[in-house]
């Protein structure tokens, strides 16, 4: 919604500066988006006269002009405008001036070898219009040296506000002035329209076929008008807010749309055949609208029609056939009420946006339907002459009365501020409400133009926004003695962290079907009758998924079939092992294929690294670490001797991650060839799946918070050990035995070598580990290091039966 400061002052008697008005508009809920002051922006531009204009010596289309800017010192300016000539009066900008249309600041420059001290400007360069074909031509008597903005009357700031959909009353300057007056920004000028006496009965009548689409319709004929350009004041009003003046009759309707939030329409009476009917459009009817476009209508749309057919799209846009032009002598002025929802639906269907639609779909003042017609008649008579008929009214001329029982204590209860009753009454009266009673409950009558006010909270809002939202005290929420509960559940936290961890490892998230085929379900441990769908959408989507792997493998293969073989996909979602809630789990799964290795080598001139089980293991461990699993307690198992090991994993290239023998958190490894065949996928493919619910919750200990990073000032010590153990001993058992000697001093145990062969007895293997000791209180002596080493050897021998390799 745009309007000028002078336009506002026609409805508000105020001495407040424009900056104060703009701030107050925002504070009362009418947010100012833009404040444009042309006079301030164009202050450096002055009126100047071209004394001479000679051909540029080095350019055919340039002229070297001597310009008189009013200071008695002619300046040399190079100009390329085709109308640059001696004697022309135009607008001059000296060096140092910012040119808004070009977003540049002028400086003294040299153009094709000739120095130029400024610029003669076009209207486009001053952002006054889109005309850039030549420099501005002013009358010969324009005062040389005077500010152009001042001479042209551009000192009227333009305010643009962003209205919320409920404030239809402020789609007109009149309503905005009312709000500002209520906020003590001046005195409201509320001049009621005068009734215009009709000289004869209207020969054109109106019939409303569906009152639900058009509650009310008012019409008047004015004969003998002389239509032409509207007066200068009206044209300036419209051009200042970006509207193009058309003719006096049309400009009157546009003016009232923005001045009083009352859209109207004018028909050339000579082009209307018979009476007007407000009805639903017929399917397939068309209308050539005033925007030059032809619209195809249907029976959900409301139209104004005569004997010729559709003449106007009700409440949105008129038709070209009955539009007013310079030949119009008799005019029908229409003022109506329309169904807000129908207007919005029709506008969206047809893709038509208009100032009328903007207001009607928000709801206009029903009580102003006839007064708005009277006001339009007065303007038409003043500007175009003519003789008015009596007004024809069909339907209702006012809306329903609304009276709200308002407890005075509601303001304190909802807003936390104390507002005395006299101040409440003053605010509401200024806004147009009527207040009766002295409390504790008063009756508030809602004005017809406030269709958004329906309850007690709406009344509180009106009072608070005028008093000022900055008056509302800061009141903290009552937290109570109990600690605040987290917003997210433990599982939701783990889900988010798992996604972030896998994305950080270069994997892409996929969302796959929750259904799989029967063979795929059986491959991953499902396929039970109770998990089969009664009415599947497709034969290959017949069962609830027991694993996320099948969907991810299908997505990876689909990418490979289209030439994108190096993929790394993950998904975090539900899997179904049964129909009971305890048989449904949240899993984090992922697949890598071909060259999409977590090592990040991929296809490169130095070589390639295909995926292997260790990539999937690293992905699974990253998920567990992010989800808060106790990493020191994790164990890596294999398929040997395990009855429940997944059949979809390769038995020699896979593993299980568990805490003890009973709690298996997940699996990782290369997919079994039979699984690839069932899934119709090409290998190599590695995958992992972690069940997030199986991760044990961290123990809540009332201890002091430890620092996130604790650095020791002492040098760490690393010692290597090699143990000969039975072939069935797991490397993880050796690492845990070594770690358990002194958990505070030993900060790391890693396996760096496994050897079987020459020098090692049959049935035995050598496992080498590196142990890192990190002292925190003092530097370790050789004797202390040897003592720890002896304990490590003894503990490993005791737990695994291994002996130190010589």
PDB file of C-alpha atoms in Angstrom, residues 311-463:
ATOM      1  CA  UNK A 311     -19.173  -7.521 -19.097  1.00  0.00           C
ATOM      2  CA  UNK A 312     -17.007  -7.732 -15.956  1.00  0.00           C
ATOM      3  CA  UNK A 313     -15.204 -10.248 -13.767  1.00  0.00           C
ATOM      4  CA  UNK A 314     -16.897  -9.382 -10.478  1.00  0.00           C
ATOM      5  CA  UNK A 315     -14.645  -7.626  -7.975  1.00  0.00           C
ATOM      6  CA  UNK A 316     -11.485  -8.231 -10.006  1.00  0.00           C
ATOM      7  CA  UNK A 317     -11.430  -6.562 -13.427  1.00  0.00           C
ATOM      8  CA  UNK A 318     -13.798  -5.029 -15.968  1.00  0.00           C
ATOM      9  CA  UNK A 319     -14.208  -5.976 -19.594  1.00  0.00           C
ATOM     10  CA  UNK A 320     -12.764  -4.186 -22.598  1.00  0.00           C
ATOM     11  CA  UNK A 321     -16.101  -4.145 -24.443  1.00  0.00           C
ATOM     12  CA  UNK A 322     -17.870  -1.866 -21.936  1.00  0.00           C
ATOM     13  CA  UNK A 323     -14.878   0.224 -20.893  1.00  0.00           C
ATOM     14  CA  UNK A 324     -14.983   4.033 -20.807  1.00  0.00           C
ATOM     15  CA  UNK A 325     -12.993   6.150 -23.271  1.00  0.00           C
ATOM     16  CA  UNK A 326     -12.964   9.734 -24.586  1.00  0.00           C
ATOM     17  CA  UNK A 327     -16.225   9.096 -26.457  1.00  0.00           C
ATOM     18  CA  UNK A 328     -18.176   8.089 -23.338  1.00  0.00           C
ATOM     19  CA  UNK A 329     -21.116  10.405 -22.597  1.00  0.00           C
ATOM     20  CA  UNK A 330     -23.252   8.239 -20.298  1.00  0.00           C
ATOM     21  CA  UNK A 331     -21.599   6.252 -17.520  1.00  0.00           C
ATOM     22  CA  UNK A 332     -22.841   3.565 -15.118  1.00  0.00           C
ATOM     23  CA  UNK A 333     -21.048   3.676 -11.768  1.00  0.00           C
ATOM     24  CA  UNK A 334     -21.065   0.393  -9.827  1.00  0.00           C
ATOM     25  CA  UNK A 335     -20.354  -0.140  -6.133  1.00  0.00           C
ATOM     26  CA  UNK A 336     -20.840  -3.683  -4.813  1.00  0.00           C
ATOM     27  CA  UNK A 337     -20.027  -6.204  -2.109  1.00  0.00           C
ATOM     28  CA  UNK A 338     -18.481  -9.536  -3.066  1.00  0.00           C
ATOM     29  CA  UNK A 339     -17.779 -12.860  -1.390  1.00  0.00           C
ATOM     30  CA  UNK A 340     -14.155 -12.639  -0.210  1.00  0.00           C
ATOM     31  CA  UNK A 341     -13.340 -16.329  -0.658  1.00  0.00           C
ATOM     32  CA  UNK A 342     -14.842 -16.480  -4.138  1.00  0.00           C
ATOM     33  CA  UNK A 343     -12.852 -13.421  -5.222  1.00  0.00           C
ATOM     34  CA  UNK A 344      -9.614 -14.981  -3.953  1.00  0.00           C
ATOM     35  CA  UNK A 345     -10.335 -18.341  -5.614  1.00  0.00           C
ATOM     36  CA  UNK A 346     -11.228 -16.741  -8.941  1.00  0.00           C
ATOM     37  CA  UNK A 347      -8.130 -14.537  -8.899  1.00  0.00           C
ATOM     38  CA  UNK A 348      -5.891 -17.527  -8.227  1.00  0.00           C
ATOM     39  CA  UNK A 349      -7.522 -19.678 -10.888  1.00  0.00           C
ATOM     40  CA  UNK A 350      -7.127 -17.031 -13.581  1.00  0.00           C
ATOM     41  CA  UNK A 351      -3.834 -15.609 -12.301  1.00  0.00           C
ATOM     42  CA  UNK A 352      -5.272 -12.090 -12.167  1.00  0.00           C
ATOM     43  CA  UNK A 353      -3.945  -9.603  -9.622  1.00  0.00           C
ATOM     44  CA  UNK A 354      -5.603  -6.208  -9.374  1.00  0.00           C
ATOM     45  CA  UNK A 355      -6.046  -3.463  -6.793  1.00  0.00           C
ATOM     46  CA  UNK A 356      -9.741  -4.338  -6.612  1.00  0.00           C
ATOM     47  CA  UNK A 357      -9.051  -8.023  -5.948  1.00  0.00           C
ATOM     48  CA  UNK A 358      -6.483  -7.099  -3.274  1.00  0.00           C
ATOM     49  CA  UNK A 359      -9.197  -5.274  -1.316  1.00  0.00           C
ATOM     50  CA  UNK A 360     -12.269  -7.401  -2.008  1.00  0.00           C
ATOM     51  CA  UNK A 361     -10.576 -10.678  -1.021  1.00  0.00           C
ATOM     52  CA  UNK A 362      -9.727  -9.084   2.341  1.00  0.00           C
ATOM     53  CA  UNK A 363     -13.236  -7.663   2.754  1.00  0.00           C
ATOM     54  CA  UNK A 364     -14.385  -4.072   2.269  1.00  0.00           C
ATOM     55  CA  UNK A 365     -16.611  -1.943   4.511  1.00  0.00           C
ATOM     56  CA  UNK A 366     -20.189  -3.048   3.711  1.00  0.00           C
ATOM     57  CA  UNK A 367     -21.665   0.153   5.179  1.00  0.00           C
ATOM     58  CA  UNK A 368     -19.612   2.263   2.755  1.00  0.00           C
ATOM     59  CA  UNK A 369     -21.060   0.670  -0.402  1.00  0.00           C
ATOM     60  CA  UNK A 370     -23.644   3.409  -1.021  1.00  0.00           C
ATOM     61  CA  UNK A 371     -21.602   6.321   0.477  1.00  0.00           C
ATOM     62  CA  UNK A 372     -18.703   5.276  -1.760  1.00  0.00           C
ATOM     63  CA  UNK A 373     -21.003   5.495  -4.757  1.00  0.00           C
ATOM     64  CA  UNK A 374     -22.106   8.964  -3.623  1.00  0.00           C
ATOM     65  CA  UNK A 375     -18.487  10.081  -3.327  1.00  0.00           C
ATOM     66  CA  UNK A 376     -17.669   8.750  -6.804  1.00  0.00           C
ATOM     67  CA  UNK A 377     -20.730  10.532  -8.215  1.00  0.00           C
ATOM     68  CA  UNK A 378     -19.600  13.828  -6.676  1.00  0.00           C
ATOM     69  CA  UNK A 379     -16.127  13.515  -8.234  1.00  0.00           C
ATOM     70  CA  UNK A 380     -17.561  12.571 -11.648  1.00  0.00           C
ATOM     71  CA  UNK A 381     -19.903  15.566 -11.582  1.00  0.00           C
ATOM     72  CA  UNK A 382     -17.066  17.887 -10.532  1.00  0.00           C
ATOM     73  CA  UNK A 383     -14.641  16.640 -13.178  1.00  0.00           C
ATOM     74  CA  UNK A 384     -16.875  15.576 -16.055  1.00  0.00           C
ATOM     75  CA  UNK A 385     -20.251  17.218 -15.449  1.00  0.00           C
ATOM     76  CA  UNK A 386     -23.477  15.387 -16.185  1.00  0.00           C
ATOM     77  CA  UNK A 387     -26.802  14.598 -14.564  1.00  0.00           C
ATOM     78  CA  UNK A 388     -27.119  11.740 -12.041  1.00  0.00           C
ATOM     79  CA  UNK A 389     -29.935   9.256 -11.802  1.00  0.00           C
ATOM     80  CA  UNK A 390     -31.394   7.816  -8.631  1.00  0.00           C
ATOM     81  CA  UNK A 391     -29.403   5.011  -7.049  1.00  0.00           C
ATOM     82  CA  UNK A 392     -30.488   1.438  -7.724  1.00  0.00           C
ATOM     83  CA  UNK A 393     -29.720  -0.917  -4.800  1.00  0.00           C
ATOM     84  CA  UNK A 394     -30.029  -4.700  -4.798  1.00  0.00           C
ATOM     85  CA  UNK A 395     -29.321  -6.817  -1.731  1.00  0.00           C
ATOM     86  CA  UNK A 396     -28.012  -5.559   1.597  1.00  0.00           C
ATOM     87  CA  UNK A 397     -26.299  -2.220   2.194  1.00  0.00           C
ATOM     88  CA  UNK A 398     -24.690  -3.086   5.534  1.00  0.00           C
ATOM     89  CA  UNK A 399     -23.169  -6.016   7.390  1.00  0.00           C
ATOM     90  CA  UNK A 400     -24.131  -7.704  10.645  1.00  0.00           C
ATOM     91  CA  UNK A 401     -23.856  -5.739  13.874  1.00  0.00           C
ATOM     92  CA  UNK A 402     -21.253  -7.074  16.302  1.00  0.00           C
ATOM     93  CA  UNK A 403     -21.245  -6.287  20.020  1.00  0.00           C
ATOM     94  CA  UNK A 404     -18.612  -7.873  22.287  1.00  0.00           C
ATOM     95  CA  UNK A 405     -18.878  -8.237  26.066  1.00  0.00           C
ATOM     96  CA  UNK A 406     -15.409  -7.129  27.110  1.00  0.00           C
ATOM     97  CA  UNK A 407     -14.040  -7.665  30.637  1.00  0.00           C
ATOM     98  CA  UNK A 408     -11.676  -4.797  31.426  1.00  0.00           C
ATOM     99  CA  UNK A 409      -9.337  -7.215  33.213  1.00  0.00           C
ATOM    100  CA  UNK A 410      -8.549  -8.923  29.885  1.00  0.00           C
ATOM    101  CA  UNK A 411      -5.952  -6.263  29.025  1.00  0.00           C
ATOM    102  CA  UNK A 412      -3.998  -7.027  32.186  1.00  0.00           C
ATOM    103  CA  UNK A 413      -4.467 -10.785  31.812  1.00  0.00           C
ATOM    104  CA  UNK A 414      -3.357 -11.044  28.188  1.00  0.00           C
ATOM    105  CA  UNK A 415      -0.893  -8.154  27.850  1.00  0.00           C
ATOM    106  CA  UNK A 416       0.323  -7.586  31.404  1.00  0.00           C
ATOM    107  CA  UNK A 417      -0.289  -3.825  31.356  1.00  0.00           C
ATOM    108  CA  UNK A 418      -2.668  -1.620  33.319  1.00  0.00           C
ATOM    109  CA  UNK A 419      -4.717   0.697  31.123  1.00  0.00           C
ATOM    110  CA  UNK A 420      -7.312   2.919  32.838  1.00  0.00           C
ATOM    111  CA  UNK A 421     -10.885   2.698  31.560  1.00  0.00           C
ATOM    112  CA  UNK A 422     -10.945   6.328  30.306  1.00  0.00           C
ATOM    113  CA  UNK A 423      -7.844   5.669  28.209  1.00  0.00           C
ATOM    114  CA  UNK A 424      -9.332   2.433  26.846  1.00  0.00           C
ATOM    115  CA  UNK A 425     -12.515   4.257  25.849  1.00  0.00           C
ATOM    116  CA  UNK A 426     -10.537   7.078  24.232  1.00  0.00           C
ATOM    117  CA  UNK A 427      -8.455   4.660  22.149  1.00  0.00           C
ATOM    118  CA  UNK A 428     -11.420   2.559  21.059  1.00  0.00           C
ATOM    119  CA  UNK A 429     -13.557   5.600  20.258  1.00  0.00           C
ATOM    120  CA  UNK A 430     -10.805   7.064  18.095  1.00  0.00           C
ATOM    121  CA  UNK A 431     -10.583   3.756  16.240  1.00  0.00           C
ATOM    122  CA  UNK A 432     -14.331   3.855  15.579  1.00  0.00           C
ATOM    123  CA  UNK A 433     -15.529   1.476  18.302  1.00  0.00           C
ATOM    124  CA  UNK A 434     -18.429   2.385  20.586  1.00  0.00           C
ATOM    125  CA  UNK A 435     -18.009   1.584  24.296  1.00  0.00           C
ATOM    126  CA  UNK A 436     -20.892   1.427  26.769  1.00  0.00           C
ATOM    127  CA  UNK A 437     -20.713   0.685  30.491  1.00  0.00           C
ATOM    128  CA  UNK A 438     -18.371   1.375  33.376  1.00  0.00           C
ATOM    129  CA  UNK A 439     -17.049  -2.106  34.172  1.00  0.00           C
ATOM    130  CA  UNK A 440     -15.980  -4.597  35.155  1.00  0.00           C
ATOM    131  CA  UNK A 441     -17.503  -5.731  31.825  1.00  0.00           C
ATOM    132  CA  UNK A 442     -18.305  -3.213  29.092  1.00  0.00           C
ATOM    133  CA  UNK A 443     -20.043  -3.631  25.755  1.00  0.00           C
ATOM    134  CA  UNK A 444     -17.980  -2.787  22.683  1.00  0.00           C
ATOM    135  CA  UNK A 445     -19.681  -2.242  19.314  1.00  0.00           C
ATOM    136  CA  UNK A 446     -17.360  -3.085  16.413  1.00  0.00           C
ATOM    137  CA  UNK A 447     -17.324  -0.677  13.421  1.00  0.00           C
ATOM    138  CA  UNK A 448     -18.384  -2.013  10.054  1.00  0.00           C
ATOM    139  CA  UNK A 449     -14.918  -1.563   8.535  1.00  0.00           C
ATOM    140  CA  UNK A 450     -13.234  -3.878  11.097  1.00  0.00           C
ATOM    141  CA  UNK A 451     -14.303  -7.294   9.870  1.00  0.00           C
ATOM    142  CA  UNK A 452     -11.265  -8.813  11.614  1.00  0.00           C
ATOM    143  CA  UNK A 453     -12.462  -8.062  15.174  1.00  0.00           C
ATOM    144  CA  UNK A 454     -14.568 -10.880  16.628  1.00  0.00           C
ATOM    145  CA  UNK A 455     -13.561 -11.490  20.236  1.00  0.00           C
ATOM    146  CA  UNK A 456     -12.079 -10.168  23.470  1.00  0.00           C
ATOM    147  CA  UNK A 457      -8.483 -10.851  22.420  1.00  0.00           C
ATOM    148  CA  UNK A 458      -8.989  -8.697  19.306  1.00  0.00           C
ATOM    149  CA  UNK A 459     -10.084  -5.771  21.495  1.00  0.00           C
ATOM    150  CA  UNK A 460      -6.993  -6.225  23.685  1.00  0.00           C
ATOM    151  CA  UNK A 461      -4.814  -6.190  20.571  1.00  0.00           C
ATOM    152  CA  UNK A 462      -6.333  -2.881  19.436  1.00  0.00           C
ATOM    153  CA  UNK A 463      -5.662  -1.270  22.823  1.00  0.00           C
TER     154      UNK A 463
END
